[in-house]
Coordinates of C-alpha atoms in Angstrom, one line a residue:
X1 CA -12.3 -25.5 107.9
X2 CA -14.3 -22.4 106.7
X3 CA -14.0 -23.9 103.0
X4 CA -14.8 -27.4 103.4
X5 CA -17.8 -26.3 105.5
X6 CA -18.5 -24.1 102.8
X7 CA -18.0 -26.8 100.3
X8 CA -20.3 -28.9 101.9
X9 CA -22.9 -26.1 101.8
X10 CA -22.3 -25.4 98.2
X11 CA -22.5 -29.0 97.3
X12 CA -26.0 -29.2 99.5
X13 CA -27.5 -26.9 97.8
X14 CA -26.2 -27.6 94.5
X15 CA -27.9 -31.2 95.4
X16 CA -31.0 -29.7 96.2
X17 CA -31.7 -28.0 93.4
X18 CA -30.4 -30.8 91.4
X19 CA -33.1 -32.5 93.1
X20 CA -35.8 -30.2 92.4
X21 CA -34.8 -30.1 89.2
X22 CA -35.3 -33.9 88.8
X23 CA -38.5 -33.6 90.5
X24 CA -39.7 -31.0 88.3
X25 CA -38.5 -33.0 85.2
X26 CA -40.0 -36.2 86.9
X27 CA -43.4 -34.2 87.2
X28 CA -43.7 -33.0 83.8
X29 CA -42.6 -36.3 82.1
X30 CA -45.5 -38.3 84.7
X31 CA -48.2 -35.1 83.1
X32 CA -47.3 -35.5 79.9
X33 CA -48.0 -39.6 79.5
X34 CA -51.2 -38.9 82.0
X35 CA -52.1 -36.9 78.8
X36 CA -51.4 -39.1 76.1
X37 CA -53.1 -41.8 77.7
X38 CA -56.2 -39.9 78.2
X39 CA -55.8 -38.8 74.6
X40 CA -55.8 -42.7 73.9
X41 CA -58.5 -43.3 75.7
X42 CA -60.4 -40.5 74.4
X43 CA -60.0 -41.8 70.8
X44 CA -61.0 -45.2 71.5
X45 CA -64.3 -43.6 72.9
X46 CA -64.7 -42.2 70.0
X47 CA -64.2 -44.7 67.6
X48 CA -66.1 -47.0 69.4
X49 CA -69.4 -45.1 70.7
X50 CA -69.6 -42.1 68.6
X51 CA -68.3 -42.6 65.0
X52 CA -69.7 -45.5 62.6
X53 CA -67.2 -47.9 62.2
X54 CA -65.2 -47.3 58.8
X55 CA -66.4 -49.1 55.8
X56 CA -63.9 -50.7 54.4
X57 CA -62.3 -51.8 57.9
X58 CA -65.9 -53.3 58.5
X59 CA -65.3 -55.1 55.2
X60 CA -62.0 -56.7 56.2
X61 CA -63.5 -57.9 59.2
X62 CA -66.4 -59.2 57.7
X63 CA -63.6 -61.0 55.3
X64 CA -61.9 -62.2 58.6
X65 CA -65.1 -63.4 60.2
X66 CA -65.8 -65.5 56.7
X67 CA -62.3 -67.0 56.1
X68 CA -62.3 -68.2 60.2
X69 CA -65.9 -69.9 58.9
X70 CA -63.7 -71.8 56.8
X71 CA -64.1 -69.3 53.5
X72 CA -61.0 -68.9 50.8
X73 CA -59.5 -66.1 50.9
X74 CA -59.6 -64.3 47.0
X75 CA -61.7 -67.7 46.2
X76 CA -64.9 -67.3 48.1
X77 CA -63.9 -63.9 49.7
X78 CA -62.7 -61.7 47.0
X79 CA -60.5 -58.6 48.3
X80 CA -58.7 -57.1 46.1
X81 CA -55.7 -56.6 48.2
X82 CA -53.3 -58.8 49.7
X83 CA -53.9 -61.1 52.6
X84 CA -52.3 -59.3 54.8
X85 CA -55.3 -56.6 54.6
X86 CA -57.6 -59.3 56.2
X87 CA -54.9 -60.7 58.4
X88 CA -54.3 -56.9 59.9
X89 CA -57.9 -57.6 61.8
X90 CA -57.7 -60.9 62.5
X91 CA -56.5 -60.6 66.1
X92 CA -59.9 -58.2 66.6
X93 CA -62.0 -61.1 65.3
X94 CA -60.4 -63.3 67.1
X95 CA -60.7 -61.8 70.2
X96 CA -64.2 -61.2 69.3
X97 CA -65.3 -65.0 69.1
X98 CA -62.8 -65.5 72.3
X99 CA -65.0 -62.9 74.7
X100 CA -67.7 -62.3 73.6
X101 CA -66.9 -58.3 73.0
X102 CA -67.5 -57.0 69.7
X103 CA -64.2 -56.5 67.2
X104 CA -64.9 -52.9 66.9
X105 CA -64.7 -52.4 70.9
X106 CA -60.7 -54.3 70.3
X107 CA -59.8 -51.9 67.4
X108 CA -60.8 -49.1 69.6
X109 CA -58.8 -50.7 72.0
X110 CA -55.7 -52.3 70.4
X111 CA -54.7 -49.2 67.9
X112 CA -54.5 -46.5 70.9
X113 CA -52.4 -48.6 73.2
X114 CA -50.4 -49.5 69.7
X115 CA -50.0 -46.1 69.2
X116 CA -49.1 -45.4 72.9
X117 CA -46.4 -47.9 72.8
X118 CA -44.7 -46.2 69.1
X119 CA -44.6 -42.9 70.6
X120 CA -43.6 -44.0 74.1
X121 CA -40.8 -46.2 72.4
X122 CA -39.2 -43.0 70.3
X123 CA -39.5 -40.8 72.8
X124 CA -37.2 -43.4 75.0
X125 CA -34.2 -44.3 72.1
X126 CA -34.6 -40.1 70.9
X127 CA -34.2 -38.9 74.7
X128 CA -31.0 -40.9 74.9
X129 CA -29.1 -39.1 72.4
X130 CA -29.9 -35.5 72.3
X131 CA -31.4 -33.1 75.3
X132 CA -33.3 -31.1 72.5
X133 CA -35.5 -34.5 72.2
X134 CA -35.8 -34.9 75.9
X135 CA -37.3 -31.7 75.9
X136 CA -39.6 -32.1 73.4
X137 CA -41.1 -34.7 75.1
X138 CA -44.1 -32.6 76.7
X139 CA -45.6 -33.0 72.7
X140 CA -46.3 -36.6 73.1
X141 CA -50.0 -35.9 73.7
X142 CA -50.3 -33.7 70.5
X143 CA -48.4 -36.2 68.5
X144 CA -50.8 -38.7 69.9
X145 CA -53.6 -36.7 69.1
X146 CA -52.7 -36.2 65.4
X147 CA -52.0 -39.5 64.7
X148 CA -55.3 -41.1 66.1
X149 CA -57.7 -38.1 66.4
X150 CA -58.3 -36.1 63.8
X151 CA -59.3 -38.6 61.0
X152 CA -61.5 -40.5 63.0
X153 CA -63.9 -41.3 60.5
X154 CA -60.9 -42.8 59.4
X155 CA -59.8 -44.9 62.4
X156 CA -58.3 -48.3 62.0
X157 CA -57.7 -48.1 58.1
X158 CA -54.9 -49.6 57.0
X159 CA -52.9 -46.8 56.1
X160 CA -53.4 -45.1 60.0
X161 CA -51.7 -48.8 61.2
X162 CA -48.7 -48.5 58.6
X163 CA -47.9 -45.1 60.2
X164 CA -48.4 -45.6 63.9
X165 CA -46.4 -49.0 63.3
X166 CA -42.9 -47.1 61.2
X167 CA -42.8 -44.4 64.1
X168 CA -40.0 -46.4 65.8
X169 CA -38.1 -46.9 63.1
X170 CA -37.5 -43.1 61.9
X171 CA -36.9 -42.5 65.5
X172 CA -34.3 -45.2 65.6
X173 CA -32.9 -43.6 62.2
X174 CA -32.5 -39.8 63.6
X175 CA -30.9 -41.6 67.1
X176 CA -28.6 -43.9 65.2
X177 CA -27.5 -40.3 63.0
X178 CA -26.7 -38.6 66.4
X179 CA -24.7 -41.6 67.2
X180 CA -20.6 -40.8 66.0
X181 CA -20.5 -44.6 65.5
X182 CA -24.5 -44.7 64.2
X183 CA -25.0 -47.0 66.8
X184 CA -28.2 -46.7 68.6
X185 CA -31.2 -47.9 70.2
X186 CA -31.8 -51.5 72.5
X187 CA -32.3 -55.1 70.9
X188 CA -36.1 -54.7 71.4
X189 CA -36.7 -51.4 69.8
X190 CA -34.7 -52.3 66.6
X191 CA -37.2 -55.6 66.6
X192 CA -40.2 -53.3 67.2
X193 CA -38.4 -50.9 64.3
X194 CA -37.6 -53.8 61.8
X195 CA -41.3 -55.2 62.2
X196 CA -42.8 -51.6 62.4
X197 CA -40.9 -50.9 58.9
X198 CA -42.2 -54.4 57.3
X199 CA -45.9 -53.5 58.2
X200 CA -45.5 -50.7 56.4
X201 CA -44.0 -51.6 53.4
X202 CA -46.4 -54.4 53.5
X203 CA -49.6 -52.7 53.9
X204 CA -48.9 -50.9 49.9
X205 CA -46.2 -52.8 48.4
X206 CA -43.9 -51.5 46.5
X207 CA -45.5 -47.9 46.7
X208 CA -44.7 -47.6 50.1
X209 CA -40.8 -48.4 50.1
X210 CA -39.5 -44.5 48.9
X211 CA -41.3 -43.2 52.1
X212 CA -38.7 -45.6 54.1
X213 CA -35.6 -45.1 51.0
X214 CA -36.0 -41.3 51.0
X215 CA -34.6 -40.5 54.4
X216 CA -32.3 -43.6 54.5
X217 CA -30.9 -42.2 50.9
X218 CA -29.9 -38.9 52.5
X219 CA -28.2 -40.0 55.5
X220 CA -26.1 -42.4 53.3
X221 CA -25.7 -39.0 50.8
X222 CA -24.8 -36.7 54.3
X223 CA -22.5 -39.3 55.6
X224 CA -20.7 -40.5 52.9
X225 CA -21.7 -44.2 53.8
X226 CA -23.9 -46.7 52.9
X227 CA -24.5 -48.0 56.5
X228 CA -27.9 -45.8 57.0
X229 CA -29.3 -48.6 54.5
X230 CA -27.9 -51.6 56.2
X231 CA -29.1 -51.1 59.7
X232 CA -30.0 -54.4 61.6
X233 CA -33.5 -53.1 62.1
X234 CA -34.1 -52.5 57.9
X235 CA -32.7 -55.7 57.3
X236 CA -35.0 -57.4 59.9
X237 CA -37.7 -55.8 57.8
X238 CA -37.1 -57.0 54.6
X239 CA -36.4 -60.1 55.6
X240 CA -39.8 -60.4 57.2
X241 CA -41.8 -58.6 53.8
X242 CA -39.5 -61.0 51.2
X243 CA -41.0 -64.1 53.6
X244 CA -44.3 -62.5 53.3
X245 CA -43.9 -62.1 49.4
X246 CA -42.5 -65.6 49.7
X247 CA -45.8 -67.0 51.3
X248 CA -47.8 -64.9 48.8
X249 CA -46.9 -66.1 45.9
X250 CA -46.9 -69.9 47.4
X251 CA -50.0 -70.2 48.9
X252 CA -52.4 -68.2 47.4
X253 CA -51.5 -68.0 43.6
X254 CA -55.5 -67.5 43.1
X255 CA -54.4 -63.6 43.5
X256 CA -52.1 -63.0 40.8
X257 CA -54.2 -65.4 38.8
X258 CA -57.6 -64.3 39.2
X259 CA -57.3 -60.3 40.9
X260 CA -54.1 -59.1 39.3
X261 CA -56.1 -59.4 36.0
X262 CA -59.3 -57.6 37.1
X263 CA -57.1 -55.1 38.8
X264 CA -55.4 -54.2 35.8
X265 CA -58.5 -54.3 33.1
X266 CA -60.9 -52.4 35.7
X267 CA -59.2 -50.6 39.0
X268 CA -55.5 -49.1 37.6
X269 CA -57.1 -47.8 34.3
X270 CA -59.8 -45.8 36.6
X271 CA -56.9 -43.4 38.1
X272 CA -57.5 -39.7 38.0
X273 CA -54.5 -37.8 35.9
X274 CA -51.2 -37.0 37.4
X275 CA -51.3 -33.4 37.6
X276 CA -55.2 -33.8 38.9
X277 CA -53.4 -35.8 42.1
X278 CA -50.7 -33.2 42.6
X279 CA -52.8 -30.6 43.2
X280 CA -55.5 -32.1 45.2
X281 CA -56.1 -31.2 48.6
X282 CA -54.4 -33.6 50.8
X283 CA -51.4 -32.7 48.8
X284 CA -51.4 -29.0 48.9
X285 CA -52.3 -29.3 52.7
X286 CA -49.1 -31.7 53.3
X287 CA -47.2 -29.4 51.2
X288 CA -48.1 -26.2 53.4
X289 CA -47.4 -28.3 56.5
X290 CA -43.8 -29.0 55.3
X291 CA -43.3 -25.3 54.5
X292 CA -44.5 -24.7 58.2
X293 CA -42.0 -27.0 59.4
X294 CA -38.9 -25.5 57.7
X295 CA -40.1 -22.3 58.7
X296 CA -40.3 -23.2 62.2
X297 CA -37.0 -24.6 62.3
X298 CA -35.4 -21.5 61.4
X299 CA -33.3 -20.3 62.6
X300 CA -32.0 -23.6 64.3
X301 CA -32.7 -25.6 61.4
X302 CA -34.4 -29.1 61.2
X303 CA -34.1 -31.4 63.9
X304 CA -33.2 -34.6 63.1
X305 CA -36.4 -36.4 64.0
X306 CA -38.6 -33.6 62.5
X307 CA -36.4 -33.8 59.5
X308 CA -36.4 -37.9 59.3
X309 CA -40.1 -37.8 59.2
X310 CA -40.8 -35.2 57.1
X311 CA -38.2 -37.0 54.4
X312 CA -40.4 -40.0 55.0
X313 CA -43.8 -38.2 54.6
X314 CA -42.6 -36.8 50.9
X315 CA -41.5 -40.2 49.8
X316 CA -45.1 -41.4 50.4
X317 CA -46.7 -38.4 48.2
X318 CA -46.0 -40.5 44.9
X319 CA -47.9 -43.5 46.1
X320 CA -50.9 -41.4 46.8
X321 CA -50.8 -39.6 43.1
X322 CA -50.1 -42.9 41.5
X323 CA -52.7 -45.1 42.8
X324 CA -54.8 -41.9 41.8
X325 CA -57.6 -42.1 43.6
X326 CA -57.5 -39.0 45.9
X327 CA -59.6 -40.4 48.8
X328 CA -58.5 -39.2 52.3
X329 CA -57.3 -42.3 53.6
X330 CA -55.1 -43.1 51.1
X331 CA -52.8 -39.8 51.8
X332 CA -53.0 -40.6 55.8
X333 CA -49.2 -41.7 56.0
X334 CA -48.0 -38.0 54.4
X335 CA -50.9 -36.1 56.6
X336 CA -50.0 -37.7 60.1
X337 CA -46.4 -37.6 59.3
X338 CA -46.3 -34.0 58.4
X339 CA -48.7 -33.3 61.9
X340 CA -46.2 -34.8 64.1
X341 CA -43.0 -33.1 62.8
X342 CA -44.4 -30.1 62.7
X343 CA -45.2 -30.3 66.1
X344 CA -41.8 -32.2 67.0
X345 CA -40.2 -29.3 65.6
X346 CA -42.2 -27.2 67.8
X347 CA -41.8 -28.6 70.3
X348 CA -37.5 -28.5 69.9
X349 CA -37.7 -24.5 69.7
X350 CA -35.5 -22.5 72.1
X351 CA -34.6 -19.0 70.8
X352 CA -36.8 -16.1 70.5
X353 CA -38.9 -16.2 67.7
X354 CA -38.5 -14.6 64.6
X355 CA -40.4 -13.4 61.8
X356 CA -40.0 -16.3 59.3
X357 CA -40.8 -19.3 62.2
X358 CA -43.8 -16.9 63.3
X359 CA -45.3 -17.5 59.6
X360 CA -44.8 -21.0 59.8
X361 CA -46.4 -21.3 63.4
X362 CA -49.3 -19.6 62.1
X363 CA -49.8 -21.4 59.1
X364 CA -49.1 -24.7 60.7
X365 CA -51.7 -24.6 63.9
X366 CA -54.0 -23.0 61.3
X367 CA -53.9 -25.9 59.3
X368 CA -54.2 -28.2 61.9
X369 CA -57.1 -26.4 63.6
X370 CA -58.7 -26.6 59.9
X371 CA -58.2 -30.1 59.7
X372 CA -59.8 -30.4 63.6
X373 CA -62.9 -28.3 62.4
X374 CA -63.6 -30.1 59.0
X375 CA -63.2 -33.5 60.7
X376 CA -64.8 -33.2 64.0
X377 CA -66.8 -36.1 64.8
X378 CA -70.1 -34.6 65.1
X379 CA -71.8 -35.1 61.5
X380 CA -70.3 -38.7 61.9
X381 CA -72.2 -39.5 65.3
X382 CA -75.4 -38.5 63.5
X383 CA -74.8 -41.3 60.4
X384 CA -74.1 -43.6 63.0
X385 CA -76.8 -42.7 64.9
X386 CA -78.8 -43.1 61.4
X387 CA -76.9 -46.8 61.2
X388 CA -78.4 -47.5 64.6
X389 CA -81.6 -46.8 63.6
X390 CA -81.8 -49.3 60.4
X391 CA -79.7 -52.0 62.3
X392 CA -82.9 -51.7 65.3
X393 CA -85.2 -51.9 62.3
X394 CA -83.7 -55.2 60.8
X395 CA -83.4 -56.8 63.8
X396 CA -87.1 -56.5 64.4
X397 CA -87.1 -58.2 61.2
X398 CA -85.3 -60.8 61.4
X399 CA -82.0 -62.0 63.7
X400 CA -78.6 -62.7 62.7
X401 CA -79.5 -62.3 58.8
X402 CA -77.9 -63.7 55.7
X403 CA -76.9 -60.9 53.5
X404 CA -75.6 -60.3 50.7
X405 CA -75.6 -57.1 48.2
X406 CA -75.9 -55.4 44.7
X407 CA -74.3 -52.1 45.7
X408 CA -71.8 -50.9 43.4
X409 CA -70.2 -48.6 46.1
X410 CA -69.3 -50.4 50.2
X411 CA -71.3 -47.4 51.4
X412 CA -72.8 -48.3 54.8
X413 CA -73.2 -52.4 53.6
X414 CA -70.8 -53.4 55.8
X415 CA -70.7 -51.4 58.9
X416 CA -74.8 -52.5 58.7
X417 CA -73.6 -56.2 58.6
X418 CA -71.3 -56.0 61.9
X419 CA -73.9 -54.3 63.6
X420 CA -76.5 -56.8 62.8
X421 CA -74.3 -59.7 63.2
X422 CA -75.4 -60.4 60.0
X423 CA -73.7 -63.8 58.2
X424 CA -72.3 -62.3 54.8
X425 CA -72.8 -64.3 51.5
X426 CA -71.7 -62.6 48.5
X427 CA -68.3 -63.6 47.4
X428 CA -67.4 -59.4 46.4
X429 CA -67.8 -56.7 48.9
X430 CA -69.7 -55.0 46.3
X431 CA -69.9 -54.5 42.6
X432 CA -67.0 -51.7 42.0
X433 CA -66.2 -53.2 39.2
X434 CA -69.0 -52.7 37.5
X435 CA -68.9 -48.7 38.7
X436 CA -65.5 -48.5 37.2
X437 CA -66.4 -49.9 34.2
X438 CA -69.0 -47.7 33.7
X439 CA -66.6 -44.7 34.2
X440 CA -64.6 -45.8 31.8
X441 CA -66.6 -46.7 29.1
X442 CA -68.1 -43.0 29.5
X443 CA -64.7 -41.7 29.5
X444 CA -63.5 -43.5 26.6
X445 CA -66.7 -42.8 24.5
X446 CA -65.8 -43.4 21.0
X447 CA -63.3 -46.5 22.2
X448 CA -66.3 -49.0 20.7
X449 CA -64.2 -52.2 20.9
X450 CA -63.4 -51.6 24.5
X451 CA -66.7 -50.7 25.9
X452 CA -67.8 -54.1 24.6
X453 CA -65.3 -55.5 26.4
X454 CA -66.2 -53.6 29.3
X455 CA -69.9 -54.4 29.1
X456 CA -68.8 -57.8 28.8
X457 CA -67.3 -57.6 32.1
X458 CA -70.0 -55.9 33.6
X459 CA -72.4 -58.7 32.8
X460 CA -70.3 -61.4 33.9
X461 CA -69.3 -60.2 37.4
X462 CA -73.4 -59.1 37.7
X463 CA -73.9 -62.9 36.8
X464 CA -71.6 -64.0 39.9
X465 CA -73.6 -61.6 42.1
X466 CA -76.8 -63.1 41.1
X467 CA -75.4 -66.8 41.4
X468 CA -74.2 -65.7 45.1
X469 CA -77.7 -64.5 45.5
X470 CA -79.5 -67.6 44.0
X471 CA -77.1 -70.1 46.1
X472 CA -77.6 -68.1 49.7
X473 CA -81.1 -66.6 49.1
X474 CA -79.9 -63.9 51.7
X475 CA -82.3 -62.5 54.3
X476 CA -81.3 -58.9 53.3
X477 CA -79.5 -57.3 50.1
X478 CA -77.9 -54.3 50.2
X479 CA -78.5 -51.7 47.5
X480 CA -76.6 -48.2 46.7
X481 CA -79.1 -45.5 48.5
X482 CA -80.5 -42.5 46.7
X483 CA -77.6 -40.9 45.1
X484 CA -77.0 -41.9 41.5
X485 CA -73.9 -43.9 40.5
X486 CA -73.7 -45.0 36.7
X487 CA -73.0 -48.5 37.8
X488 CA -76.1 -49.0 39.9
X489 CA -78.0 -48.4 37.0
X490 CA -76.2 -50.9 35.2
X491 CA -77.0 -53.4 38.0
X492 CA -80.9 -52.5 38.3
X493 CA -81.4 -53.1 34.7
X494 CA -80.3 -56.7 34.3
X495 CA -82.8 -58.8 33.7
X496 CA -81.9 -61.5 36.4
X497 CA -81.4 -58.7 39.2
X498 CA -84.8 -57.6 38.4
X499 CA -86.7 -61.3 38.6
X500 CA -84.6 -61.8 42.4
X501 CA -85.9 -58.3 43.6
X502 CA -89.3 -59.2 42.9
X503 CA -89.0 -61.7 46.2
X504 CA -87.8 -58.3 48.6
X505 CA -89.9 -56.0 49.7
X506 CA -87.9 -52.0 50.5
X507 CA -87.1 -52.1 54.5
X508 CA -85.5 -48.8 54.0
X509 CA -83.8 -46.9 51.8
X510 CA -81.6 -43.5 52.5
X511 CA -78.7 -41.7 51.0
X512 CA -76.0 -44.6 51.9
X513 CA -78.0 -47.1 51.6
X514 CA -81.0 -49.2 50.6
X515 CA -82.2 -52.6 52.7
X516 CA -84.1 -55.3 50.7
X517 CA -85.4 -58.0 53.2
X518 CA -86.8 -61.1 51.6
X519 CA -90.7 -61.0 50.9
X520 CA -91.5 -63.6 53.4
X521 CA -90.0 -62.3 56.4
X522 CA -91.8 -58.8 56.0
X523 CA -95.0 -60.1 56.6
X524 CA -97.1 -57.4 58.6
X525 CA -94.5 -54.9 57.8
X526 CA -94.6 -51.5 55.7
X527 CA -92.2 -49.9 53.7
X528 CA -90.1 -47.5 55.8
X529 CA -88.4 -44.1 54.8
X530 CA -85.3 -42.3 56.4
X531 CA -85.6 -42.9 60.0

């Protein structure tokens, strides 16, 4: 009798603590997602009421707002990327026109709760196959945080999408490795993985595909089997970017006919060199966050998420040096992706700490502090505060203007066109290619054949801004600011740009920016200065 009541007791309190232990496990799981969503939300603030919005996402939905006016896409909206670039921010001007609510306040909404969702759906499939995961799940806030708040004068590019949206999929990739059977993961998290995937690959095709190849490549190479390649979630996405391709080259020909061209005479040729790109700064930052991984891994080694991302971050360093432009945004997939697994292989530490994963804690929260300092949002409040300030201006001008623009740089054109609801009319969101001609016709210097050519060029895409100009006779153009860009000089000094300026009077002109408004509508008015 004594030992099954003391059984019973022994199993009571073994329940107990078993239940305290849920509890406990209950609480911190409920803390950590009150903290991601309060990082989401925090972000969204910021994007929405504190930074300018990003130029070139202001572009592409100046684009969308255009093509839903009935506008062709690469016809009478010239981007020189694929349609999926406008379609990306299509659902934010849609819901836009359907509310009332400006676009900018549903990308501040819709890319936090997208990002939510990703890291909320690996934490799931990961938790299910290894305890070291479930543990690791008190980083979701921090992962959150890298992946939406420190480039936030960088929210809602492209790239910062493509990242947030493959999440899933490397997390179903490490699960399905610490399957026996690589089996892993429910029917709607290999959808959201196989549609993640394809909005990756689709946002830079074909650059973007070693970043999803790399880490696939080695599982096949560690397992002696082919099956890491031919997951039901990989095929789903390529099934989804060959229809994509598909539609692409059906319906809207007028890309590889008329921007494929221009791409190739006037954007690929402007490329800084190889080894420039290698040792830039985003890629000596990613490569000191990878070394801070590996160090922090020792001496466990790499955990299979950590190592699964970091495998795809490196296979999206050689799109980044070969579209050789070095800008920030570009190297977002590599930046964010090293972040988070350093910090999931933080997070998945349990023995005492030794010398080697000390360094690489160091070195990796240093780095990520750095990036925290150099792109905290302050200097960015004060532009948009700036932005504000000549929007207010215009509007006292005139409502709802026309616009259109002779910029050779997007500068602060089209963030200043959302904000004053302004109609858009020039078929180019501004003359680059005119700035990159001049670049290389002063890099090539003695070439004198293709500086012709190049001038050529120059004149005949400054003819099609002045035609848009002529046809709209815009309330507003939009020139480059103060700073000196070769092209802009190019632009001011054709004779048929300078005969249209002589009907615009100088609104306001600043670093970023210059406003022209239409000689008629200034009437009363004096030139104004930097606010």
């Amino acid at each position: 009798m004594r030992q099954t009541d003391g059984s019973l007791i022994d199993g009571l309190l073994s329940l107990g603590m078993s239940g305290r232990a849920n509890l406990k496990a209950r609480s911190a799981m409920f803390a950590s997602w009150a903290a991601s969503l309060l990082v989401a939300i925090a972000a969204g603030w910021m994007a929405y009421a504190v930074v300018p919005t990003n130029v070139d996402v202001a572009w592409l939905m100046v684009a969308g707002d255009r093509l839903l006016d009935g506008a062709r896409l690469h016809v009478d909206v010239v981007e020189i990327n694929p349609p999926f670039s406008v379609w990306l921010y299509m659902p934010f001007v849609l819901a836009e026109r359907a509310t009332g609510l400006p676009a900018e306040f549903w990308l501040s909404v819709g890319l936090p709760t997208m990002a939510l969702l990703s890291v909320s759906i690996c934490m799931r499939m990961l938790a299910r196959c290894e305890p070291a995961n479930r543990d690791s799940a008190w980083m979701a806030p921090a992962v959150l945080a890298a992946l939406l708040c420190i480039f936030i004068a960088d929210f809602g590019q492209r790239e910062q999408f493509a990242t947030v949206a493959l999440m899933p999929w490397l997390a179903l990739l490490a699960a399905r490795d610490g399957s026996e059977n690589f089996e892993a993961g429910t029917r709607f998290e290999r959808v959201v993985a196989g549609l993640g995937a394809a909005l990756f690959v689709i946002v830079k095709p074909p650059l973007s595909l070693p970043a999803l190849a790399l880490p696939a490549l080695a599982l096949c190479v560690r397992r002696r089997s082919l099956h890491p390649v031919f997951t039901s979630e990989t095929m789903l996405g390529a099934a989804t970017t060959l229809a994509y391709l598909i539609w692409l080259a059906t319906f809207h020909k007028s890309f590889f006919v008329d921007l494929v061209p221009l791409l190739s005479d006037l954007y690929l040729p402007a490329r800084k060199p190889v080894l420039d790109m290698l040792l830039s700064l985003p890629v000596i930052i990613f490569a000191m966050l990878a070394a801070a991984t590996l160090l922090v891994s020792r001496p466990e080694g790499l955990g299979r998420f950590p190592g699964v991302i970091l495998l795809a971050a490196v296979g999206y360093v050689p799109a980044f040096v070969l579209m050789g432009k070095g800008w920030t945004y570009q190297a977002l997939p590599f930046l964010l992706l090293g972040m988070v697994a350093f910090l999931l292989q933080l997070g998945q530490r349990k023995t005492a700490t030794t010398p080697l994963a000390l360094g690489g804690l160091v070195t990796g929260t240093a780095i990520i502090a750095l990036l925290v300092w150099t792109n905290e949002p302050s200097a960015q409040a004060v532009r948009r505060t700036e932005l504000e300030n000549v929007a207010a201006r215009v509007i006292r001008v005139v409502e709802h203007p026309t616009v259109a623009t002779i910029a050779t740089r997007l500068q602060a054109a089209h963030p200043l066109t959302r904000m004053v609801n302004g109609d858009y009319r020039s078929r180019y969101p501004g003359l680059w290619m005119v700035e990159n001609a001049a670049k290389l016709i002063s890099a090539r210097g003695a070439d004198v054949q293709q500086a012709a050519r190049l001038r050529i060029l120059q004149a005949d895409f400054i003819s099609r801004a002045v035609e848009d100009i002529e046809r709209a006779r815009p309330d507003i153009i939009f020139d480059a600011g103060t700073k000196d860009w070769p092209g802009q000089a190019v632009v001011r000094s054709y004779p048929a740009i300078q005969g249209l300026l002589g009907e615009y009077r100088t609104l306001y002109r600043g670093s970023e920016v210059t406003v022209l408004v239409r000689s008629d509508l200034m009437s009363g008015l004096t030139q104004v200065g930097s606010p």
